[in-house]
Amino acid sequence: MKKKEGGRRKEERTISEFETFFWVILGGATVGLVFDSYRSFRSWQHWGQILTFIGDVIFSLVAMGILFYFFEKANALDFRFYTIWGSLLGLLVYLRILSRFTLRCFFGLYRFISFLAKLIHRSIRIPVRGLRLIMRPPYALLSWLGLLLYRIGEVILLERIRHVQRRLKDWWKGLLPPRTNG
């Protein structure tokens, strides 16, 4: 449909009911996919009650954003009864047909990520172990040398400290009056 405005032609895009219903069903299926990714990640990480509650709130906000996007794409946020039913139908179709397959894929992806993380962790630990092995003799030598210097300093300084301590006690006793048994 073309309208003429001020000498210019402006095209308006009309959307069919079938296309609207398709976008609404796709929105429901997308919410199902996001729900499966969230549910599988939550199960994989073994979240507690508090994190689960926070995650559920965040998922609800994300699902609302997804539905908002698809409802806007379908019919410019003109809410009709069939948009709600269509999104529920899309969610139900997704959960019945594709959910098991996508959950397996997500858990496989998580296992792969875990494998890669362990591989990276091991590859980092190898140089650290080598460095620890290389640094063990110098560390032992420095430790022994430090202990030796401590003991030498203790012998040299301890006698002087004890001598000063005795002199201070004698000086202090000299300041105090003699005791009388009375």
JSON list of C-alpha atoms in Angstrom, two decimals:
[
{"chain": "A", "resi": 1, "resn": "MET", "atom": "CA", "xyz": [0.00, 0.00, 0.00]},
{"chain": "A", "resi": 2, "resn": "LYS", "atom": "CA", "xyz": [1.46, 3.33, -1.04]},
{"chain": "A", "resi": 3, "resn": "LYS", "atom": "CA", "xyz": [0.43, 6.72, 0.24]},
{"chain": "A", "resi": 4, "resn": "LYS", "atom": "CA", "xyz": [1.37, 10.01, -1.24]},
{"chain": "A", "resi": 5, "resn": "GLU", "atom": "CA", "xyz": [2.57, 12.60, 1.24]},
{"chain": "A", "resi": 6, "resn": "GLY", "atom": "CA", "xyz": [3.86, 15.92, 0.02]},
{"chain": "A", "resi": 7, "resn": "GLY", "atom": "CA", "xyz": [4.96, 14.56, -3.33]},
{"chain": "A", "resi": 8, "resn": "ARG", "atom": "CA", "xyz": [6.74, 11.57, -1.80]},
{"chain": "A", "resi": 9, "resn": "ARG", "atom": "CA", "xyz": [5.52, 8.04, -1.79]},
{"chain": "A", "resi": 10, "resn": "LYS", "atom": "CA", "xyz": [5.58, 6.32, 1.57]},
{"chain": "A", "resi": 11, "resn": "GLU", "atom": "CA", "xyz": [5.24, 2.58, 1.86]},
{"chain": "A", "resi": 12, "resn": "GLU", "atom": "CA", "xyz": [3.40, 1.09, 4.79]},
{"chain": "A", "resi": 13, "resn": "ARG", "atom": "CA", "xyz": [4.10, -2.46, 5.62]},
{"chain": "A", "resi": 14, "resn": "THR", "atom": "CA", "xyz": [1.13, -4.53, 6.52]},
{"chain": "A", "resi": 15, "resn": "ILE", "atom": "CA", "xyz": [1.67, -7.75, 8.36]},
{"chain": "A", "resi": 16, "resn": "SER", "atom": "CA", "xyz": [-0.57, -10.75, 7.92]},
{"chain": "A", "resi": 17, "resn": "GLU", "atom": "CA", "xyz": [-2.19, -12.63, 10.78]},
{"chain": "A", "resi": 18, "resn": "PHE", "atom": "CA", "xyz": [-0.14, -15.69, 9.90]},
{"chain": "A", "resi": 19, "resn": "GLU", "atom": "CA", "xyz": [3.10, -13.74, 10.14]},
{"chain": "A", "resi": 20, "resn": "THR", "atom": "CA", "xyz": [1.96, -12.22, 13.44]},
{"chain": "A", "resi": 21, "resn": "PHE", "atom": "CA", "xyz": [1.12, -15.64, 14.83]},
{"chain": "A", "resi": 22, "resn": "PHE", "atom": "CA", "xyz": [4.50, -16.97, 13.59]},
{"chain": "A", "resi": 23, "resn": "TRP", "atom": "CA", "xyz": [6.41, -14.22, 15.46]},
{"chain": "A", "resi": 24, "resn": "VAL", "atom": "CA", "xyz": [4.40, -14.84, 18.61]},
{"chain": "A", "resi": 25, "resn": "ILE", "atom": "CA", "xyz": [5.03, -18.61, 18.49]},
{"chain": "A", "resi": 26, "resn": "LEU", "atom": "CA", "xyz": [8.72, -17.94, 17.81]},
{"chain": "A", "resi": 27, "resn": "GLY", "atom": "CA", "xyz": [8.80, -15.66, 20.87]},
{"chain": "A", "resi": 28, "resn": "GLY", "atom": "CA", "xyz": [7.38, -18.43, 23.07]},
{"chain": "A", "resi": 29, "resn": "ALA", "atom": "CA", "xyz": [9.89, -20.95, 21.67]},
{"chain": "A", "resi": 30, "resn": "THR", "atom": "CA", "xyz": [12.74, -18.49, 22.30]},
{"chain": "A", "resi": 31, "resn": "VAL", "atom": "CA", "xyz": [11.62, -18.11, 25.91]},
{"chain": "A", "resi": 32, "resn": "GLY", "atom": "CA", "xyz": [11.68, -21.92, 26.15]},
{"chain": "A", "resi": 33, "resn": "LEU", "atom": "CA", "xyz": [15.23, -22.04, 24.77]},
{"chain": "A", "resi": 34, "resn": "VAL", "atom": "CA", "xyz": [16.41, -19.39, 27.23]},
{"chain": "A", "resi": 35, "resn": "PHE", "atom": "CA", "xyz": [14.63, -21.27, 30.03]},
{"chain": "A", "resi": 36, "resn": "ASP", "atom": "CA", "xyz": [16.43, -24.50, 29.11]},
{"chain": "A", "resi": 37, "resn": "SER", "atom": "CA", "xyz": [19.80, -22.76, 29.02]},
{"chain": "A", "resi": 38, "resn": "TYR", "atom": "CA", "xyz": [19.12, -21.18, 32.43]},
{"chain": "A", "resi": 39, "resn": "ARG", "atom": "CA", "xyz": [17.74, -24.40, 33.90]},
{"chain": "A", "resi": 40, "resn": "SER", "atom": "CA", "xyz": [20.67, -26.50, 32.68]},
{"chain": "A", "resi": 41, "resn": "PHE", "atom": "CA", "xyz": [23.25, -23.97, 33.90]},
{"chain": "A", "resi": 42, "resn": "ARG", "atom": "CA", "xyz": [21.55, -23.79, 37.29]},
{"chain": "A", "resi": 43, "resn": "SER", "atom": "CA", "xyz": [21.53, -27.57, 37.54]},
{"chain": "A", "resi": 44, "resn": "TRP", "atom": "CA", "xyz": [25.16, -27.82, 36.42]},
{"chain": "A", "resi": 45, "resn": "GLN", "atom": "CA", "xyz": [26.35, -25.28, 38.99]},
{"chain": "A", "resi": 46, "resn": "HIS", "atom": "CA", "xyz": [24.19, -26.67, 41.85]},
{"chain": "A", "resi": 47, "resn": "TRP", "atom": "CA", "xyz": [22.91, -23.29, 42.95]},
{"chain": "A", "resi": 48, "resn": "GLY", "atom": "CA", "xyz": [21.40, -22.85, 46.38]},
{"chain": "A", "resi": 49, "resn": "GLN", "atom": "CA", "xyz": [18.03, -21.36, 47.17]},
{"chain": "A", "resi": 50, "resn": "ILE", "atom": "CA", "xyz": [19.11, -17.72, 47.22]},
{"chain": "A", "resi": 51, "resn": "LEU", "atom": "CA", "xyz": [20.97, -17.85, 43.90]},
{"chain": "A", "resi": 52, "resn": "THR", "atom": "CA", "xyz": [18.08, -19.78, 42.37]},
{"chain": "A", "resi": 53, "resn": "PHE", "atom": "CA", "xyz": [15.63, -17.09, 43.48]},
{"chain": "A", "resi": 54, "resn": "ILE", "atom": "CA", "xyz": [17.83, -14.31, 42.08]},
{"chain": "A", "resi": 55, "resn": "GLY", "atom": "CA", "xyz": [18.32, -16.28, 38.85]},
{"chain": "A", "resi": 56, "resn": "ASP", "atom": "CA", "xyz": [14.56, -16.82, 38.54]},
{"chain": "A", "resi": 57, "resn": "VAL", "atom": "CA", "xyz": [13.92, -13.10, 38.87]},
{"chain": "A", "resi": 58, "resn": "ILE", "atom": "CA", "xyz": [16.58, -12.32, 36.26]},
{"chain": "A", "resi": 59, "resn": "PHE", "atom": "CA", "xyz": [15.18, -15.02, 33.94]},
{"chain": "A", "resi": 60, "resn": "SER", "atom": "CA", "xyz": [11.69, -13.53, 34.31]},
{"chain": "A", "resi": 61, "resn": "LEU", "atom": "CA", "xyz": [12.99, -10.12, 33.31]},
{"chain": "A", "resi": 62, "resn": "VAL", "atom": "CA", "xyz": [14.86, -11.59, 30.32]},
{"chain": "A", "resi": 63, "resn": "ALA", "atom": "CA", "xyz": [11.77, -13.56, 29.27]},
{"chain": "A", "resi": 64, "resn": "MET", "atom": "CA", "xyz": [9.68, -10.41, 29.52]},
{"chain": "A", "resi": 65, "resn": "GLY", "atom": "CA", "xyz": [12.20, -8.58, 27.32]},
{"chain": "A", "resi": 66, "resn": "ILE", "atom": "CA", "xyz": [12.16, -11.39, 24.76]},
{"chain": "A", "resi": 67, "resn": "LEU", "atom": "CA", "xyz": [8.38, -11.42, 24.63]},
{"chain": "A", "resi": 68, "resn": "PHE", "atom": "CA", "xyz": [8.31, -7.64, 24.41]},
{"chain": "A", "resi": 69, "resn": "TYR", "atom": "CA", "xyz": [10.65, -7.76, 21.40]},
{"chain": "A", "resi": 70, "resn": "PHE", "atom": "CA", "xyz": [8.66, -10.44, 19.60]},
{"chain": "A", "resi": 71, "resn": "PHE", "atom": "CA", "xyz": [5.28, -8.85, 20.40]},
{"chain": "A", "resi": 72, "resn": "GLU", "atom": "CA", "xyz": [6.59, -5.57, 19.05]},
{"chain": "A", "resi": 73, "resn": "LYS", "atom": "CA", "xyz": [7.85, -7.33, 15.94]},
{"chain": "A", "resi": 74, "resn": "ALA", "atom": "CA", "xyz": [4.57, -9.19, 15.50]},
{"chain": "A", "resi": 75, "resn": "ASN", "atom": "CA", "xyz": [2.05, -6.40, 15.81]},
{"chain": "A", "resi": 76, "resn": "ALA", "atom": "CA", "xyz": [3.62, -3.28, 17.33]},
{"chain": "A", "resi": 77, "resn": "LEU", "atom": "CA", "xyz": [2.67, -4.27, 20.88]},
{"chain": "A", "resi": 78, "resn": "ASP", "atom": "CA", "xyz": [-1.00, -4.41, 20.04]},
{"chain": "A", "resi": 79, "resn": "PHE", "atom": "CA", "xyz": [-1.88, -7.07, 22.57]},
{"chain": "A", "resi": 80, "resn": "ARG", "atom": "CA", "xyz": [-4.50, -9.46, 21.44]},
{"chain": "A", "resi": 81, "resn": "PHE", "atom": "CA", "xyz": [-5.77, -12.64, 22.99]},
{"chain": "A", "resi": 82, "resn": "TYR", "atom": "CA", "xyz": [-4.04, -14.78, 20.35]},
{"chain": "A", "resi": 83, "resn": "THR", "atom": "CA", "xyz": [-0.63, -13.26, 21.13]},
{"chain": "A", "resi": 84, "resn": "ILE", "atom": "CA", "xyz": [-0.71, -14.72, 24.63]},
{"chain": "A", "resi": 85, "resn": "TRP", "atom": "CA", "xyz": [-2.03, -18.07, 23.41]},
{"chain": "A", "resi": 86, "resn": "GLY", "atom": "CA", "xyz": [0.48, -18.12, 20.56]},
{"chain": "A", "resi": 87, "resn": "SER", "atom": "CA", "xyz": [3.44, -17.53, 22.86]},
{"chain": "A", "resi": 88, "resn": "LEU", "atom": "CA", "xyz": [2.19, -20.25, 25.21]},
{"chain": "A", "resi": 89, "resn": "LEU", "atom": "CA", "xyz": [1.75, -22.56, 22.22]},
{"chain": "A", "resi": 90, "resn": "GLY", "atom": "CA", "xyz": [5.31, -21.81, 21.07]},
{"chain": "A", "resi": 91, "resn": "LEU", "atom": "CA", "xyz": [6.63, -22.52, 24.57]},
{"chain": "A", "resi": 92, "resn": "LEU", "atom": "CA", "xyz": [4.67, -25.77, 24.82]},
{"chain": "A", "resi": 93, "resn": "VAL", "atom": "CA", "xyz": [5.77, -26.96, 21.36]},
{"chain": "A", "resi": 94, "resn": "TYR", "atom": "CA", "xyz": [9.38, -26.18, 22.19]},
{"chain": "A", "resi": 95, "resn": "LEU", "atom": "CA", "xyz": [9.25, -27.93, 25.57]},
{"chain": "A", "resi": 96, "resn": "ARG", "atom": "CA", "xyz": [7.60, -31.04, 24.11]},
{"chain": "A", "resi": 97, "resn": "ILE", "atom": "CA", "xyz": [9.69, -31.40, 20.95]},
{"chain": "A", "resi": 98, "resn": "LEU", "atom": "CA", "xyz": [13.08, -29.72, 21.32]},
{"chain": "A", "resi": 99, "resn": "SER", "atom": "CA", "xyz": [13.70, -29.41, 25.04]},
{"chain": "A", "resi": 100, "resn": "ARG", "atom": "CA", "xyz": [15.32, -32.81, 25.63]},
{"chain": "A", "resi": 101, "resn": "PHE", "atom": "CA", "xyz": [17.66, -32.38, 22.69]},
{"chain": "A", "resi": 102, "resn": "THR", "atom": "CA", "xyz": [18.73, -28.86, 23.68]},
{"chain": "A", "resi": 103, "resn": "LEU", "atom": "CA", "xyz": [19.25, -29.88, 27.30]},
{"chain": "A", "resi": 104, "resn": "ARG", "atom": "CA", "xyz": [21.61, -32.63, 26.14]},
{"chain": "A", "resi": 105, "resn": "CYS", "atom": "CA", "xyz": [23.41, -30.10, 23.95]},
{"chain": "A", "resi": 106, "resn": "PHE", "atom": "CA", "xyz": [23.74, -27.64, 26.83]},
{"chain": "A", "resi": 107, "resn": "PHE", "atom": "CA", "xyz": [25.06, -30.29, 29.22]},
{"chain": "A", "resi": 108, "resn": "GLY", "atom": "CA", "xyz": [27.48, -31.48, 26.51]},
{"chain": "A", "resi": 109, "resn": "LEU", "atom": "CA", "xyz": [28.62, -27.89, 26.05]},
{"chain": "A", "resi": 110, "resn": "TYR", "atom": "CA", "xyz": [29.12, -27.53, 29.80]},
{"chain": "A", "resi": 111, "resn": "ARG", "atom": "CA", "xyz": [31.12, -30.76, 29.94]},
{"chain": "A", "resi": 112, "resn": "PHE", "atom": "CA", "xyz": [33.26, -29.50, 27.06]},
{"chain": "A", "resi": 113, "resn": "ILE", "atom": "CA", "xyz": [33.83, -26.16, 28.80]},
{"chain": "A", "resi": 114, "resn": "SER", "atom": "CA", "xyz": [34.72, -28.00, 32.01]},
{"chain": "A", "resi": 115, "resn": "PHE", "atom": "CA", "xyz": [37.16, -30.20, 30.08]},
{"chain": "A", "resi": 116, "resn": "LEU", "atom": "CA", "xyz": [38.78, -27.13, 28.50]},
{"chain": "A", "resi": 117, "resn": "ALA", "atom": "CA", "xyz": [39.03, -25.40, 31.89]},
{"chain": "A", "resi": 118, "resn": "LYS", "atom": "CA", "xyz": [40.73, -28.46, 33.40]},
{"chain": "A", "resi": 119, "resn": "LEU", "atom": "CA", "xyz": [43.07, -28.66, 30.41]},
{"chain": "A", "resi": 120, "resn": "ILE", "atom": "CA", "xyz": [44.02, -25.00, 30.78]},
{"chain": "A", "resi": 121, "resn": "HIS", "atom": "CA", "xyz": [44.46, -25.46, 34.53]},
{"chain": "A", "resi": 122, "resn": "ARG", "atom": "CA", "xyz": [46.79, -28.41, 33.97]},
{"chain": "A", "resi": 123, "resn": "SER", "atom": "CA", "xyz": [48.76, -26.58, 31.31]},
{"chain": "A", "resi": 124, "resn": "ILE", "atom": "CA", "xyz": [49.29, -23.69, 33.73]},
{"chain": "A", "resi": 125, "resn": "ARG", "atom": "CA", "xyz": [50.28, -26.01, 36.58]},
{"chain": "A", "resi": 126, "resn": "ILE", "atom": "CA", "xyz": [53.09, -27.67, 34.56]},
{"chain": "A", "resi": 127, "resn": "PRO", "atom": "CA", "xyz": [55.28, -24.53, 34.38]},
{"chain": "A", "resi": 128, "resn": "VAL", "atom": "CA", "xyz": [54.48, -23.72, 38.00]},
{"chain": "A", "resi": 129, "resn": "ARG", "atom": "CA", "xyz": [55.60, -27.19, 39.09]},
{"chain": "A", "resi": 130, "resn": "GLY", "atom": "CA", "xyz": [58.76, -26.83, 37.01]},
{"chain": "A", "resi": 131, "resn": "LEU", "atom": "CA", "xyz": [59.46, -23.44, 38.53]},
{"chain": "A", "resi": 132, "resn": "ARG", "atom": "CA", "xyz": [58.89, -24.87, 42.00]},
{"chain": "A", "resi": 133, "resn": "LEU", "atom": "CA", "xyz": [61.29, -27.71, 41.26]},
{"chain": "A", "resi": 134, "resn": "ILE", "atom": "CA", "xyz": [63.92, -25.31, 39.90]},
{"chain": "A", "resi": 135, "resn": "MET", "atom": "CA", "xyz": [63.56, -22.92, 42.83]},
{"chain": "A", "resi": 136, "resn": "ARG", "atom": "CA", "xyz": [63.66, -25.58, 45.57]},
{"chain": "A", "resi": 137, "resn": "PRO", "atom": "CA", "xyz": [67.52, -25.71, 45.96]},
{"chain": "A", "resi": 138, "resn": "PRO", "atom": "CA", "xyz": [68.01, -21.91, 46.05]},
{"chain": "A", "resi": 139, "resn": "TYR", "atom": "CA", "xyz": [65.13, -21.57, 48.48]},
{"chain": "A", "resi": 140, "resn": "ALA", "atom": "CA", "xyz": [66.59, -24.27, 50.73]},
{"chain": "A", "resi": 141, "resn": "LEU", "atom": "CA", "xyz": [70.00, -22.59, 50.59]},
{"chain": "A", "resi": 142, "resn": "LEU", "atom": "CA", "xyz": [68.53, -19.18, 51.41]},
{"chain": "A", "resi": 143, "resn": "SER", "atom": "CA", "xyz": [66.44, -20.67, 54.19]},
{"chain": "A", "resi": 144, "resn": "TRP", "atom": "CA", "xyz": [69.48, -22.36, 55.71]},
{"chain": "A", "resi": 145, "resn": "LEU", "atom": "CA", "xyz": [71.54, -19.19, 55.37]},
{"chain": "A", "resi": 146, "resn": "GLY", "atom": "CA", "xyz": [68.80, -17.11, 56.98]},
{"chain": "A", "resi": 147, "resn": "LEU", "atom": "CA", "xyz": [68.53, -19.51, 59.90]},
{"chain": "A", "resi": 148, "resn": "LEU", "atom": "CA", "xyz": [72.33, -19.54, 60.31]},
{"chain": "A", "resi": 149, "resn": "LEU", "atom": "CA", "xyz": [72.47, -15.74, 60.37]},
{"chain": "A", "resi": 150, "resn": "TYR", "atom": "CA", "xyz": [69.62, -15.66, 62.87]},
{"chain": "A", "resi": 151, "resn": "ARG", "atom": "CA", "xyz": [71.45, -18.07, 65.20]},
{"chain": "A", "resi": 152, "resn": "ILE", "atom": "CA", "xyz": [74.73, -16.16, 64.88]},
{"chain": "A", "resi": 153, "resn": "GLY", "atom": "CA", "xyz": [72.95, -12.89, 65.62]},
{"chain": "A", "resi": 154, "resn": "GLU", "atom": "CA", "xyz": [71.17, -14.50, 68.52]},
{"chain": "A", "resi": 155, "resn": "VAL", "atom": "CA", "xyz": [74.45, -15.66, 70.08]},
{"chain": "A", "resi": 156, "resn": "ILE", "atom": "CA", "xyz": [76.20, -12.35, 69.53]},
{"chain": "A", "resi": 157, "resn": "LEU", "atom": "CA", "xyz": [73.35, -10.08, 70.55]},
{"chain": "A", "resi": 158, "resn": "LEU", "atom": "CA", "xyz": [71.77, -12.22, 73.24]},
{"chain": "A", "resi": 159, "resn": "GLU", "atom": "CA", "xyz": [74.78, -11.98, 75.54]},
{"chain": "A", "resi": 160, "resn": "ARG", "atom": "CA", "xyz": [74.85, -8.20, 75.15]},
{"chain": "A", "resi": 161, "resn": "ILE", "atom": "CA", "xyz": [71.11, -7.94, 75.74]},
{"chain": "A", "resi": 162, "resn": "ARG", "atom": "CA", "xyz": [71.36, -10.08, 78.89]},
{"chain": "A", "resi": 163, "resn": "HIS", "atom": "CA", "xyz": [74.29, -7.97, 80.11]},
{"chain": "A", "resi": 164, "resn": "VAL", "atom": "CA", "xyz": [72.29, -4.74, 79.53]},
{"chain": "A", "resi": 165, "resn": "GLN", "atom": "CA", "xyz": [69.27, -6.31, 81.22]},
{"chain": "A", "resi": 166, "resn": "ARG", "atom": "CA", "xyz": [71.31, -7.18, 84.32]},
{"chain": "A", "resi": 167, "resn": "ARG", "atom": "CA", "xyz": [72.77, -3.68, 84.45]},
{"chain": "A", "resi": 168, "resn": "LEU", "atom": "CA", "xyz": [69.28, -2.13, 84.19]},
{"chain": "A", "resi": 169, "resn": "LYS", "atom": "CA", "xyz": [67.98, -4.34, 87.01]},
{"chain": "A", "resi": 170, "resn": "ASP", "atom": "CA", "xyz": [70.92, -3.35, 89.21]},
{"chain": "A", "resi": 171, "resn": "TRP", "atom": "CA", "xyz": [70.43, 0.32, 88.36]},
{"chain": "A", "resi": 172, "resn": "TRP", "atom": "CA", "xyz": [66.69, 0.06, 89.13]},
{"chain": "A", "resi": 173, "resn": "LYS", "atom": "CA", "xyz": [67.38, -1.66, 92.43]},
{"chain": "A", "resi": 174, "resn": "GLY", "atom": "CA", "xyz": [69.81, 1.13, 93.27]},
{"chain": "A", "resi": 175, "resn": "LEU", "atom": "CA", "xyz": [67.07, 3.74, 92.82]},
{"chain": "A", "resi": 176, "resn": "LEU", "atom": "CA", "xyz": [64.62, 2.04, 95.14]},
{"chain": "A", "resi": 177, "resn": "PRO", "atom": "CA", "xyz": [64.92, 2.38, 98.92]},
{"chain": "A", "resi": 178, "resn": "PRO", "atom": "CA", "xyz": [65.87, -0.77, 100.84]},
{"chain": "A", "resi": 179, "resn": "ARG", "atom": "CA", "xyz": [63.05, -2.98, 102.13]},
{"chain": "A", "resi": 180, "resn": "THR", "atom": "CA", "xyz": [62.34, -3.12, 105.78]},
{"chain": "A", "resi": 181, "resn": "ASN", "atom": "CA", "xyz": [60.62, -6.00, 107.50]},
{"chain": "A", "resi": 182, "resn": "GLY", "atom": "CA", "xyz": [58.27, -4.43, 109.71]}
]
